[in-house]
């Protein structure tokens, strides 16, 4: 546990995938270095904000305001990459239609294939960002979202289950900028999903407790 009053995150080296199908080691190495940059920037910006606080340099000053605006971008850049890399592994087959996991997707999307189709089509949309399948902890419903950059489109308290990076750096080295490159990358991403990890995330999300949004309290 950190003993300093600001962020002191470390790169989660155990999450770096190897031996993926259709995603080269060179691509992963390059992509991983960007993740390392987000970890470093989170630590740096958080320390700078803390220093502003200690020195009394708040009061809507431009340096403080810009640091605060960047925090969400850097934090989400770090965290989304950890969800992304942490669920990539070669050789783990898709869940069968009768499996508990596939049935869970079918419950909210009509079928596992419907989920995969919608998830993929969102990923093909123009723009840079992420595609996420998240769970609403108040209803345990799964929903697919587009996230612009890293921080625009993340729904408060919803829990990430499947996270796909569709910034160009995630695929351009292997698939280029040509039409269809992102589509082929998405196919490779799905081929390398660690479904055992997805199942574990789903189970943990089912256990999560959040303050119900319609709950009120009476003050005596």
Short mmCIF file of C-alpha atoms in Angstrom, two decimals:
data_model
loop_
_atom_site.label_atom_id
_atom_site.label_comp_id
_atom_site.label_asym_id
_atom_site.label_seq_id
_atom_site.Cartn_x
_atom_site.Cartn_y
_atom_site.Cartn_z
CA UNK A 1 0.00 0.00 0.00
CA UNK A 2 1.25 3.48 -0.89
CA UNK A 3 2.56 5.61 1.97
CA UNK A 4 2.40 8.87 -0.01
CA UNK A 5 -0.77 11.01 -0.13
CA UNK A 6 -1.01 10.86 -3.93
CA UNK A 7 -1.17 8.14 -6.57
CA UNK A 8 1.72 5.69 -6.71
CA UNK A 9 0.50 3.06 -9.17
CA UNK A 10 2.75 0.44 -10.72
CA UNK A 11 2.57 -1.16 -14.15
CA UNK A 12 0.78 -4.51 -13.82
CA UNK A 13 3.39 -6.59 -15.65
CA UNK A 14 1.46 -9.82 -15.09
CA UNK A 15 -1.28 -8.58 -17.45
CA UNK A 16 0.93 -8.40 -20.55
CA UNK A 17 -0.31 -11.06 -23.01
CA UNK A 18 1.91 -13.27 -25.15
CA UNK A 19 1.43 -15.63 -28.06
CA UNK A 20 -1.79 -14.10 -29.35
CA UNK A 21 -3.25 -15.09 -32.71
CA UNK A 22 -3.35 -12.23 -35.22
CA UNK A 23 -1.90 -9.67 -32.81
CA UNK A 24 1.88 -9.59 -33.14
CA UNK A 25 4.36 -9.36 -30.29
CA UNK A 26 5.65 -6.12 -31.80
CA UNK A 27 2.14 -4.63 -31.74
CA UNK A 28 1.58 -5.70 -28.14
CA UNK A 29 4.98 -4.32 -27.08
CA UNK A 30 4.22 -0.96 -28.67
CA UNK A 31 0.72 -0.86 -27.22
CA UNK A 32 2.01 -1.86 -23.79
CA UNK A 33 4.44 1.06 -23.77
CA UNK A 34 1.48 3.42 -24.15
CA UNK A 35 -0.19 1.80 -21.15
CA UNK A 36 3.01 2.36 -19.17
CA UNK A 37 2.79 6.02 -20.13
CA UNK A 38 -0.70 6.30 -18.67
CA UNK A 39 0.47 4.81 -15.38
CA UNK A 40 3.32 7.30 -15.23
CA UNK A 41 1.06 10.22 -16.11
CA UNK A 42 -1.51 9.28 -13.47
CA UNK A 43 1.20 9.31 -10.82
CA UNK A 44 2.67 12.57 -12.10
CA UNK A 45 -0.61 14.47 -12.42
CA UNK A 46 -1.94 13.25 -9.10
CA UNK A 47 1.26 14.42 -7.40
CA UNK A 48 1.03 17.80 -9.12
CA UNK A 49 -2.57 18.25 -7.96
CA UNK A 50 -1.51 17.35 -4.41
CA UNK A 51 1.30 19.91 -4.60
CA UNK A 52 -1.17 22.57 -5.75
CA UNK A 53 -3.30 21.75 -2.71
CA UNK A 54 -0.36 21.96 -0.31
CA UNK A 55 0.81 25.25 -1.76
CA UNK A 56 -2.64 26.82 -1.85
CA UNK A 57 -2.61 27.13 -5.64
CA UNK A 58 -6.27 26.24 -6.22
CA UNK A 59 -9.03 28.81 -6.59
CA UNK A 60 -9.72 28.00 -10.25
CA UNK A 61 -6.18 28.79 -11.38
CA UNK A 62 -5.46 27.60 -14.93
CA UNK A 63 -2.74 25.09 -13.90
CA UNK A 64 -4.98 23.44 -11.31
CA UNK A 65 -8.02 23.42 -13.62
CA UNK A 66 -6.13 21.81 -16.50
CA UNK A 67 -4.59 19.18 -14.24
CA UNK A 68 -8.03 18.22 -12.95
CA UNK A 69 -9.43 18.03 -16.49
CA UNK A 70 -6.66 15.66 -17.54
CA UNK A 71 -6.96 13.36 -14.54
CA UNK A 72 -10.03 11.53 -15.86
CA UNK A 73 -8.37 11.00 -19.24
CA UNK A 74 -5.18 9.58 -17.72
CA UNK A 75 -6.88 7.45 -15.05
CA UNK A 76 -9.28 5.88 -17.54
CA UNK A 77 -6.44 5.39 -20.02
CA UNK A 78 -4.63 3.36 -17.37
CA UNK A 79 -7.63 1.41 -16.10
CA UNK A 80 -9.20 0.56 -19.46
CA UNK A 81 -5.88 -0.77 -20.72
CA UNK A 82 -5.65 -3.02 -17.66
CA UNK A 83 -9.10 -4.44 -18.38
CA UNK A 84 -8.12 -4.84 -22.04
CA UNK A 85 -4.77 -6.58 -21.59
CA UNK A 86 -6.02 -8.58 -18.60
CA UNK A 87 -8.56 -10.45 -20.73
CA UNK A 88 -6.36 -11.39 -23.70
CA UNK A 89 -5.06 -14.95 -24.02
CA UNK A 90 -4.67 -17.36 -26.89
CA UNK A 91 -6.36 -20.74 -27.14
CA UNK A 92 -9.44 -20.26 -24.96
CA UNK A 93 -12.56 -21.22 -26.94
CA UNK A 94 -15.77 -19.23 -26.99
CA UNK A 95 -18.42 -20.40 -24.54
CA UNK A 96 -20.86 -22.92 -25.98
CA UNK A 97 -24.46 -21.82 -26.56
CA UNK A 98 -25.68 -23.85 -23.60
CA UNK A 99 -22.99 -22.56 -21.22
CA UNK A 100 -23.91 -20.35 -18.30
CA UNK A 101 -21.85 -17.48 -19.71
CA UNK A 102 -23.43 -17.61 -23.17
CA UNK A 103 -26.87 -17.77 -21.59
CA UNK A 104 -26.04 -14.66 -19.58
CA UNK A 105 -25.29 -12.74 -22.77
CA UNK A 106 -28.41 -14.18 -24.38
CA UNK A 107 -30.54 -12.91 -21.50
CA UNK A 108 -29.76 -9.27 -22.33
CA UNK A 109 -29.00 -9.43 -26.06
CA UNK A 110 -31.26 -12.23 -27.30
CA UNK A 111 -28.32 -14.52 -28.04
CA UNK A 112 -24.56 -14.69 -27.60
CA UNK A 113 -24.19 -14.02 -31.34
CA UNK A 114 -26.35 -10.90 -31.04
CA UNK A 115 -24.04 -9.59 -28.33
CA UNK A 116 -20.97 -10.28 -30.45
CA UNK A 117 -22.54 -8.67 -33.52
CA UNK A 118 -23.53 -5.50 -31.68
CA UNK A 119 -20.19 -5.28 -29.88
CA UNK A 120 -18.33 -5.65 -33.19
CA UNK A 121 -20.48 -3.11 -35.04
CA UNK A 122 -19.94 -0.52 -32.31
CA UNK A 123 -16.21 -1.09 -32.70
CA UNK A 124 -16.41 -0.33 -36.43
CA UNK A 125 -17.89 3.12 -35.85
CA UNK A 126 -15.77 6.09 -36.90
CA UNK A 127 -13.83 7.63 -34.07
CA UNK A 128 -11.22 6.77 -31.47
CA UNK A 129 -12.06 5.14 -28.19
CA UNK A 130 -13.28 1.90 -26.70
CA UNK A 131 -16.15 -0.57 -26.81
CA UNK A 132 -17.26 -1.88 -23.44
CA UNK A 133 -19.76 -4.40 -22.20
CA UNK A 134 -20.67 -3.26 -18.73
CA UNK A 135 -23.06 -4.39 -16.02
CA UNK A 136 -25.53 -2.09 -14.31
CA UNK A 137 -25.08 -3.29 -10.70
CA UNK A 138 -28.56 -2.11 -9.73
CA UNK A 139 -30.25 -4.39 -12.29
CA UNK A 140 -27.39 -6.78 -13.27
CA UNK A 141 -28.19 -6.00 -16.90
CA UNK A 142 -25.40 -6.07 -19.50
CA UNK A 143 -25.12 -3.10 -21.88
CA UNK A 144 -22.69 -2.25 -24.69
CA UNK A 145 -21.27 1.27 -24.84
CA UNK A 146 -19.01 3.36 -27.03
CA UNK A 147 -16.44 5.36 -25.03
CA UNK A 148 -14.85 8.36 -26.77
CA UNK A 149 -11.17 8.91 -25.94
CA UNK A 150 -10.99 7.23 -22.50
CA UNK A 151 -13.36 9.23 -20.36
CA UNK A 152 -16.45 10.17 -22.40
CA UNK A 153 -19.16 7.53 -22.20
CA UNK A 154 -18.16 5.63 -19.08
CA UNK A 155 -21.34 5.30 -17.04
CA UNK A 156 -20.95 5.95 -13.32
CA UNK A 157 -20.93 2.78 -11.17
CA UNK A 158 -21.38 0.42 -14.16
CA UNK A 159 -18.86 -2.44 -14.05
CA UNK A 160 -16.65 -3.28 -17.08
CA UNK A 161 -16.84 -6.90 -18.22
CA UNK A 162 -15.47 -6.86 -21.80
CA UNK A 163 -13.24 -3.97 -22.91
CA UNK A 164 -11.88 -3.49 -26.45
CA UNK A 165 -9.45 -0.75 -27.48
CA UNK A 166 -10.21 0.70 -30.92
CA UNK A 167 -7.71 3.53 -30.94
CA UNK A 168 -5.57 3.14 -34.07
CA UNK A 169 -2.52 2.25 -31.98
CA UNK A 170 -4.27 -0.99 -30.98
CA UNK A 171 -4.13 -2.39 -34.52
CA UNK A 172 -2.51 -0.12 -37.12
CA UNK A 173 0.94 -1.76 -36.91
CA UNK A 174 -0.53 -5.14 -37.93
CA UNK A 175 -3.51 -4.09 -40.03
CA UNK A 176 -2.70 -0.61 -41.31
CA UNK A 177 -5.09 2.27 -41.88
CA UNK A 178 -6.75 0.70 -44.92
CA UNK A 179 -10.47 0.06 -45.05
CA UNK A 180 -11.27 -3.17 -43.27
CA UNK A 181 -8.19 -3.08 -41.06
CA UNK A 182 -10.17 -2.33 -37.93
CA UNK A 183 -12.72 -5.01 -38.83
CA UNK A 184 -9.99 -7.66 -39.09
CA UNK A 185 -8.50 -6.45 -35.81
CA UNK A 186 -11.87 -6.81 -34.07
CA UNK A 187 -12.10 -10.39 -35.31
CA UNK A 188 -8.62 -11.09 -33.93
CA UNK A 189 -9.47 -9.44 -30.63
CA UNK A 190 -12.53 -11.64 -30.17
CA UNK A 191 -10.49 -14.70 -31.14
CA UNK A 192 -8.07 -13.91 -28.31
CA UNK A 193 -10.57 -13.13 -25.57
CA UNK A 194 -9.94 -14.97 -22.33
CA UNK A 195 -13.46 -16.20 -21.66
CA UNK A 196 -12.44 -17.67 -18.34
CA UNK A 197 -11.50 -14.16 -17.19
CA UNK A 198 -14.76 -12.75 -18.57
CA UNK A 199 -16.68 -15.33 -16.56
CA UNK A 200 -14.77 -14.37 -13.40
CA UNK A 201 -15.48 -10.69 -13.97
CA UNK A 202 -19.15 -11.47 -14.44
CA UNK A 203 -19.29 -13.43 -11.20
CA UNK A 204 -17.60 -10.64 -9.25
CA UNK A 205 -19.88 -8.03 -10.80
CA UNK A 206 -22.92 -10.06 -9.73
CA UNK A 207 -21.72 -9.78 -6.14
CA UNK A 208 -21.11 -6.03 -6.26
CA UNK A 209 -23.23 -3.85 -4.05
CA UNK A 210 -23.88 -0.20 -4.84
CA UNK A 211 -26.12 2.37 -3.27
CA UNK A 212 -29.49 1.93 -5.04
CA UNK A 213 -30.22 5.01 -7.14
CA UNK A 214 -33.81 5.24 -5.89
CA UNK A 215 -32.97 4.79 -2.21
CA UNK A 216 -33.69 7.69 0.12
CA UNK A 217 -33.04 8.23 3.79
CA UNK A 218 -35.09 9.95 6.41
CA UNK A 219 -33.23 12.27 8.72
CA UNK A 220 -34.72 12.34 12.22
#
